[in-house]
Short mmCIF file of C-alpha atoms in Angstrom, two decimals:
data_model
loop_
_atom_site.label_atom_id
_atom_site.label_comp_id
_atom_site.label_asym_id
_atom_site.label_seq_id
_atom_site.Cartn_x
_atom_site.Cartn_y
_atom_site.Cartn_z
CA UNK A 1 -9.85 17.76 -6.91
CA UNK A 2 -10.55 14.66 -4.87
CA UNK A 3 -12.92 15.68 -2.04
CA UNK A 4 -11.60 15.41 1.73
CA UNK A 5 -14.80 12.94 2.27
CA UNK A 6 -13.90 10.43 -0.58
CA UNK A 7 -10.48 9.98 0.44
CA UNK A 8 -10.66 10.90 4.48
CA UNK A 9 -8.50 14.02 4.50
CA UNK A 10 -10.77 15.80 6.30
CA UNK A 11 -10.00 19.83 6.67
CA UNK A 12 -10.78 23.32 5.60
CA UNK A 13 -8.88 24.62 2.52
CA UNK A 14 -6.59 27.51 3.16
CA UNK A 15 -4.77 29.28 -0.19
CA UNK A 16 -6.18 25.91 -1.79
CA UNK A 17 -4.40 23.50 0.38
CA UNK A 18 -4.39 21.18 3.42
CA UNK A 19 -2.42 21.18 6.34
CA UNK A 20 -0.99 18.34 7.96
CA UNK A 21 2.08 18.07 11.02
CA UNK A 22 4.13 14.99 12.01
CA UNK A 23 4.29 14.27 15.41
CA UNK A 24 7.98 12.01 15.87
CA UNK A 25 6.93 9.02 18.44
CA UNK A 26 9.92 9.77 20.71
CA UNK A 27 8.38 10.97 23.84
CA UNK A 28 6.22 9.02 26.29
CA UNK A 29 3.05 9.32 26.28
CA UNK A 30 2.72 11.80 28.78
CA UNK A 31 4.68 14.23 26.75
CA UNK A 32 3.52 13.45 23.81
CA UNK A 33 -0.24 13.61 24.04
CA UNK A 34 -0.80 17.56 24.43
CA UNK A 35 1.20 17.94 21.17
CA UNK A 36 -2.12 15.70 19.14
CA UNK A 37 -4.24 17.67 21.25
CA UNK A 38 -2.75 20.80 20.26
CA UNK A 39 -2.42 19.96 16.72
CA UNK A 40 -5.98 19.30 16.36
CA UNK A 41 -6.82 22.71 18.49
CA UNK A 42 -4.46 24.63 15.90
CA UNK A 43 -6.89 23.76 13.17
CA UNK A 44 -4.41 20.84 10.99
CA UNK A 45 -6.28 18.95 8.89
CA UNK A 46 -4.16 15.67 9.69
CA UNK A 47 -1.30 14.62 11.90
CA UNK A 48 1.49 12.07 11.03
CA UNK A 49 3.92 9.88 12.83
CA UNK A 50 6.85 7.46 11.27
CA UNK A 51 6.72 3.90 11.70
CA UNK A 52 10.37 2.51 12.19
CA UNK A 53 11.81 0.34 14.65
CA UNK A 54 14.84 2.84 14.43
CA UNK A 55 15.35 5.99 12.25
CA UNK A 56 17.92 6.71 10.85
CA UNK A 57 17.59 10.62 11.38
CA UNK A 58 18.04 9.95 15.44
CA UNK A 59 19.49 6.50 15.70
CA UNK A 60 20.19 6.66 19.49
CA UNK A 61 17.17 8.15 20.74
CA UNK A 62 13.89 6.55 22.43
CA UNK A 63 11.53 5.51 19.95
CA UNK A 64 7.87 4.25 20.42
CA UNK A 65 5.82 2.41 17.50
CA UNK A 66 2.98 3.89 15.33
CA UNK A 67 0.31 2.00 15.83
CA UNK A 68 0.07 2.12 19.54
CA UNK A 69 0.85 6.06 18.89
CA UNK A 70 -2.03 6.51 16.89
CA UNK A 71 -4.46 4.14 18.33
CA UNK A 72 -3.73 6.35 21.58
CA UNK A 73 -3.79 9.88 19.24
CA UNK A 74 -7.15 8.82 18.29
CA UNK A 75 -8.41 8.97 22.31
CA UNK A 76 -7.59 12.42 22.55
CA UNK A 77 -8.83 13.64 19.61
CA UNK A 78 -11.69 13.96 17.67
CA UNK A 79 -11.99 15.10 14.13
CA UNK A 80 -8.00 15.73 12.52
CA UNK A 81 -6.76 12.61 10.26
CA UNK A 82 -4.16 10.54 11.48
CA UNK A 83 -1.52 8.70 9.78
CA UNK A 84 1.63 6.94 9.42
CA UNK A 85 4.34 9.15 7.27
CA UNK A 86 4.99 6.43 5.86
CA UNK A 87 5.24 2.31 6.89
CA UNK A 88 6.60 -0.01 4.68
CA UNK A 89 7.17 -3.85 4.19
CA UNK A 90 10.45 -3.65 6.05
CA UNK A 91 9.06 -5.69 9.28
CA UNK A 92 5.24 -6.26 8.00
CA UNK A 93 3.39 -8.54 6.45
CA UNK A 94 0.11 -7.15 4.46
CA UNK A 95 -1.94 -9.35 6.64
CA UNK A 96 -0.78 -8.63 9.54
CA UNK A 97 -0.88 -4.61 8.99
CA UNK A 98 -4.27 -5.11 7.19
CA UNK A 99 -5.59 -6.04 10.86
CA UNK A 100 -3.72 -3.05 12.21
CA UNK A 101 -5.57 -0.67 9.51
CA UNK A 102 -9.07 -1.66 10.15
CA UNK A 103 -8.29 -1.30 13.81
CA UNK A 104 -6.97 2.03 13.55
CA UNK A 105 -10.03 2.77 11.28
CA UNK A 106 -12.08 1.66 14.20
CA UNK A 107 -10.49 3.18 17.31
CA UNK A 108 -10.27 6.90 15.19
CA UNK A 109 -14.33 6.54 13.44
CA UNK A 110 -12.90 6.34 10.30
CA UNK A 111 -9.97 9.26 10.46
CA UNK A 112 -7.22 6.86 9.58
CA UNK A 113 -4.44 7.89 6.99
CA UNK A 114 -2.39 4.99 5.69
CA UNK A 115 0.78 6.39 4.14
CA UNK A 116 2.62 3.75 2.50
CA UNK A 117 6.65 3.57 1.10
CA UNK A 118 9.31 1.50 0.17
CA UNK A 119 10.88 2.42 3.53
CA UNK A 120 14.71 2.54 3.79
CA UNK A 121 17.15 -0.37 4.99
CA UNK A 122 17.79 0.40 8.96
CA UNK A 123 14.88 -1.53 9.56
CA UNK A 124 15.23 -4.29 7.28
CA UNK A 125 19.25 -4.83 8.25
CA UNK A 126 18.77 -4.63 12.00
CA UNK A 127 15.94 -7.50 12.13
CA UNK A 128 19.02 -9.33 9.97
CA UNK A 129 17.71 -9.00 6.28
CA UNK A 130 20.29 -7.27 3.47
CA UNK A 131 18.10 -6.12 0.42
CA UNK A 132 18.81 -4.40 -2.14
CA UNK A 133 16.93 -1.04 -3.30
CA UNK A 134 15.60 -2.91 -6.37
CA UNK A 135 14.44 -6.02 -4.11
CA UNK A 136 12.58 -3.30 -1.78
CA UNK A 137 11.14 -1.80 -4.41
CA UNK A 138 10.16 -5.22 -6.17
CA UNK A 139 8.48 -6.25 -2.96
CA UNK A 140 6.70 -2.99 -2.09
CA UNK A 141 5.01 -3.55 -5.60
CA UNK A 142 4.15 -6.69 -3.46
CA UNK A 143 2.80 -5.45 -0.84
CA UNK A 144 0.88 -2.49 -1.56
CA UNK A 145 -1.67 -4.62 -4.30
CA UNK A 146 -2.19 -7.47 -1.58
CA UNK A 147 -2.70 -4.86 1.22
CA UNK A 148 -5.62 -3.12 -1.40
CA UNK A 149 -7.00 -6.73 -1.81
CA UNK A 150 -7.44 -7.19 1.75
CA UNK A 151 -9.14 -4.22 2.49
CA UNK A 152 -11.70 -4.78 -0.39
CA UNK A 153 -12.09 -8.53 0.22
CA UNK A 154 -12.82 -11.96 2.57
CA UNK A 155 -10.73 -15.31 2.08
CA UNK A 156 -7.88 -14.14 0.49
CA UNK A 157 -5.69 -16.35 -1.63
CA UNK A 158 -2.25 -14.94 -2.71
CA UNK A 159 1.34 -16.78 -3.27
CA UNK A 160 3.57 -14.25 -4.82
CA UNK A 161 7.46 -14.04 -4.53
CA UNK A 162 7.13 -12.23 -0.85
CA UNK A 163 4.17 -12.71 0.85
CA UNK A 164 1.68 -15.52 0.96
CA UNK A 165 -1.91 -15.64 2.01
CA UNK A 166 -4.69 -18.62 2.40
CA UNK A 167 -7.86 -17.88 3.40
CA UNK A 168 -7.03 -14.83 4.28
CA UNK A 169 -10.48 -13.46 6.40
CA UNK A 170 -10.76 -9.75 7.18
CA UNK A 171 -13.59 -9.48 9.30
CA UNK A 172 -14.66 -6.50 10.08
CA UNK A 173 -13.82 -5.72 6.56
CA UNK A 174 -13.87 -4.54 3.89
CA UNK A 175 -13.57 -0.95 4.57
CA UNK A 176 -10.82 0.15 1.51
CA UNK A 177 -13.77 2.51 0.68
CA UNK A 178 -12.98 4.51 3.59
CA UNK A 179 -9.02 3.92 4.40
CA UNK A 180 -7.31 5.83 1.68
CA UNK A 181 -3.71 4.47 0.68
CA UNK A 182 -1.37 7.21 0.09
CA UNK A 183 1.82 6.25 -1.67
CA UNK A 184 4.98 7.44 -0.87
CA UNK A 185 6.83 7.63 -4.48
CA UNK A 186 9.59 9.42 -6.28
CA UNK A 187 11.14 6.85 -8.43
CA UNK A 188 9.39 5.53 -11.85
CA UNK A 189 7.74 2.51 -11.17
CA UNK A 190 6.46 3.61 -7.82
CA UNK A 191 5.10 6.78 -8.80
CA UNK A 192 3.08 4.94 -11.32
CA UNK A 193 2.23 2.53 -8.42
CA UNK A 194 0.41 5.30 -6.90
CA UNK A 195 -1.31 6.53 -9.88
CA UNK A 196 -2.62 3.18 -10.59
CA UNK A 197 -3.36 1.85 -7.15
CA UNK A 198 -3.28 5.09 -4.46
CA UNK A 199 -6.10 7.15 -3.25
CA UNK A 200 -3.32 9.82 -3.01
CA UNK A 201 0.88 10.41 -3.35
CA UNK A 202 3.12 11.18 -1.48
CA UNK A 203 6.41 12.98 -2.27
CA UNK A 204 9.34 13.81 -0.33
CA UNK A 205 10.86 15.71 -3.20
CA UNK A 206 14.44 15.13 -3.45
CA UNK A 207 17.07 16.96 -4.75
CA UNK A 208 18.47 20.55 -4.82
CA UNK A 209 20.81 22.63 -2.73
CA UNK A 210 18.89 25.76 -2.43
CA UNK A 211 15.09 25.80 -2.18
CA UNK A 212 14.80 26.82 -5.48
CA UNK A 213 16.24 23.90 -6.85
CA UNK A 214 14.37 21.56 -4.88
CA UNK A 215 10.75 23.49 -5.74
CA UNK A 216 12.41 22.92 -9.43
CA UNK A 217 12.58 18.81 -8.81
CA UNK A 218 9.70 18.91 -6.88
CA UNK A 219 7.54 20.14 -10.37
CA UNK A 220 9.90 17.52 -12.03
CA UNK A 221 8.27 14.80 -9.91
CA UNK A 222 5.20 16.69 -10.34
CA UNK A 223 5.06 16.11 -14.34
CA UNK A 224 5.55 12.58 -13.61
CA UNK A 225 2.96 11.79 -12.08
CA UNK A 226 0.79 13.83 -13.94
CA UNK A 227 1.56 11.59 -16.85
CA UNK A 228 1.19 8.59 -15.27
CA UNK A 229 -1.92 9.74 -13.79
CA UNK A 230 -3.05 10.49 -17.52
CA UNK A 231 -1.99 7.15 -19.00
CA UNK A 232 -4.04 5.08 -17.01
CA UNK A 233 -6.95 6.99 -17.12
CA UNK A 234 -7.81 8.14 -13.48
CA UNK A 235 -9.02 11.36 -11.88
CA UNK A 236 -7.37 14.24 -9.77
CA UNK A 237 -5.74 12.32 -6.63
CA UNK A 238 -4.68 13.73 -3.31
CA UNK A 239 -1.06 15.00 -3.28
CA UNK A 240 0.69 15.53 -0.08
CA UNK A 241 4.13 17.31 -0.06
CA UNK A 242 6.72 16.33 3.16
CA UNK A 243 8.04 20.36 3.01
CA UNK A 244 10.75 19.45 5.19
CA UNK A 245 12.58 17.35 2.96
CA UNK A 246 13.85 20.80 1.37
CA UNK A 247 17.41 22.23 2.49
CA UNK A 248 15.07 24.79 5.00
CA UNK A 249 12.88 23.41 7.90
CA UNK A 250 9.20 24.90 6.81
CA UNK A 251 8.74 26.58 10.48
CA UNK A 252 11.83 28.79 10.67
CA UNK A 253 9.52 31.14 10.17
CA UNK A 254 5.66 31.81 9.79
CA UNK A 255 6.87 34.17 5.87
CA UNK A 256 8.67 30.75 4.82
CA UNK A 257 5.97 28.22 5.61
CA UNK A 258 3.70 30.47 3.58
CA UNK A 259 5.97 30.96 0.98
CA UNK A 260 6.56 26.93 0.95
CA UNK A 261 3.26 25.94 0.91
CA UNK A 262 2.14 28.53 -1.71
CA UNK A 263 4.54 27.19 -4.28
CA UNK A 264 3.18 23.58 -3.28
CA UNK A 265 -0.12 24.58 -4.22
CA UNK A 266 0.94 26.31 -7.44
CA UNK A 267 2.56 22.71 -8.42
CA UNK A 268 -1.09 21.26 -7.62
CA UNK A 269 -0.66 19.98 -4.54
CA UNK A 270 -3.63 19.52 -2.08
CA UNK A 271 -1.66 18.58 1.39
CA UNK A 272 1.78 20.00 2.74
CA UNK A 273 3.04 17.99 5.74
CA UNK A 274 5.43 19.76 8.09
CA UNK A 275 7.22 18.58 11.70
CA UNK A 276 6.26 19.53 15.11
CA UNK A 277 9.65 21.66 15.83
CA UNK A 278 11.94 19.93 18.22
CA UNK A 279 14.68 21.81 20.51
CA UNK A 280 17.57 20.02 19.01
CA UNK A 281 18.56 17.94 16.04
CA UNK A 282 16.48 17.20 12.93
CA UNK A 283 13.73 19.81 13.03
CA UNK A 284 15.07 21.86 15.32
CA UNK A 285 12.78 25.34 15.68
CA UNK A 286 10.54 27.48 17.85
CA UNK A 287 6.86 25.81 18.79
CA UNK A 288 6.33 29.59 18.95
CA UNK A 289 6.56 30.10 15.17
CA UNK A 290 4.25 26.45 15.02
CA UNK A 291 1.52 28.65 17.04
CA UNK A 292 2.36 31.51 14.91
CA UNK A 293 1.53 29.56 11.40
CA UNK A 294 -1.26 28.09 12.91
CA UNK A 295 -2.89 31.65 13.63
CA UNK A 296 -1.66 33.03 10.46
CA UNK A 297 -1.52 30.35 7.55
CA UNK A 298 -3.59 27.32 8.80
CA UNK A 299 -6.56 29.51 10.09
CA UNK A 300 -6.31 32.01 7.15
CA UNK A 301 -9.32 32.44 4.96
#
């Protein structure tokens, strides 16, 4: 198993896995800081947030960016990772978000998480571009190889079909020794992409009515990477799970998030990732039961 100080997922094990929480950047400030706080003083090993202009799951609702999120989550706390869940090209340039990442890496000493996907289209088709999935896809394979080179090196040089750098300089770089990149991945070619290239993956499983049936793609997408972990020769990675993907929200109830991220670990996953419960909507759930999991399933063992 990859250690939590090689790839900056810091945390205690409990029943052989991680536990992380996304915290949706929908709130002001105000509102939102006691929930970091709190998920640091429930004992998660990391906390998330998304990084869209817009998503799709609550279109018309307020919506703050990531990287102002976290640069402020990283003020009031002091030890629990913190990353995006997950960014993606759709309105960045590798350069541009390489400066963001070694910032980040600063402001937090080093806790920074940097989840990486394909992203959907919202983004992409509100700032006026229509691609297609193979075209995000295509440049995602882009992206995530230039972003690597520009945490390991100075005066970068690229010209590729979507992004172009000249003497590109990183300064205060290179810290890709410390920053781990964890790709987001359920089709072939990126799933490979993470075995070759990530520090981790990231899965938000996929199909299946029942939860059964998605814990049955899940190991699907499980065997894949395995193998294409295998063929090019690397060692264990980090695996994070997004257990709210399934048809059940993880917190209905402290039995069920145990029972979720048991079978996660049996599959050989290191991290689960669940939501902070919201009143309404997406998510919706009892910050009771959150407290209760923390007591009972984070803190256990």
């Amino acid at each position: 198993m990859t250690t939590a100080a090689s790839t900056g997922i810091r945390g205690r094990d409990v029943i052989g896995i991680r536990h992380g929480i996304t915290i949706l950047p929908e709130l002001p400030w105000r509102e939102s800081a006691p929930m970091w706080r709190a998920a640091e003083d429930m004992g998660f090993d990391h906390a998330w947030t998304y990084d869209h202009l817009v998503w799709g799951g609550l279109p018309d609702a307020s919506w703050f960016a990531a990287v102002p999120t976290l640069a402020a989550a990283a003020g009031v706390t002091s030890a629990i990772g913190l990353g995006t869940f997950v960014s993606s090209p759709n309105y960045r340039h590798p350069y541009t978000f390489a400066r963001d990442v070694l910032t980040l890496d600063d402001v937090s000493g080093g806790r920074f998480l940097c989840g990486l996907g394909t992203g959907g289209d919202l983004d992409a088709r509100i700032l006026g571009e229509e691609r297609t999935l193979k075209q995000r896809v295509d440049r995602f394979h882009e992206f995530v190889p230039l972003l690597d080179r520009l945490l390991r090196e100075d005066r970068v040089d690229h010209e590729g079909a979507w992004y172009s750098a000249r003497g590109a300089r990183t300064l205060p770089g290179p810290v890709r020794h410390r920053v781990p990149l964890l790709v987001a991945a359920n089709g072939p070619r990126s799933i490979r992409l993470a075995a070759t290239l990530g520090d981790g993956w990231i899965t938000y499983g996929g199909r299946g009515d029942t939860l059964d049936e998605w814990f049955a793609h899940v190991g699907e997408l499980v065997r894949r990477f395995d193998d294409a972990v295998d063929a090019v020769g690397r060692g264990p990675l980090d695996r994070l799970l997004s257990l709210d993907s399934s048809p059940r929200f993880s917190l209905e109830s402290v039995e069920l998030y145990a029972e979720m991220a048991g079978r996660a670990a049996e599959l050989g996953f290191t991290d689960v990732v669940t939501h902070w419960p919201r009143a309404d909507g997406p998510y919706t759930g009892d910050v009771a039961v959150l407290d209760a999991v923390a007591a009972q399933v984070v803190h256990a063992g």
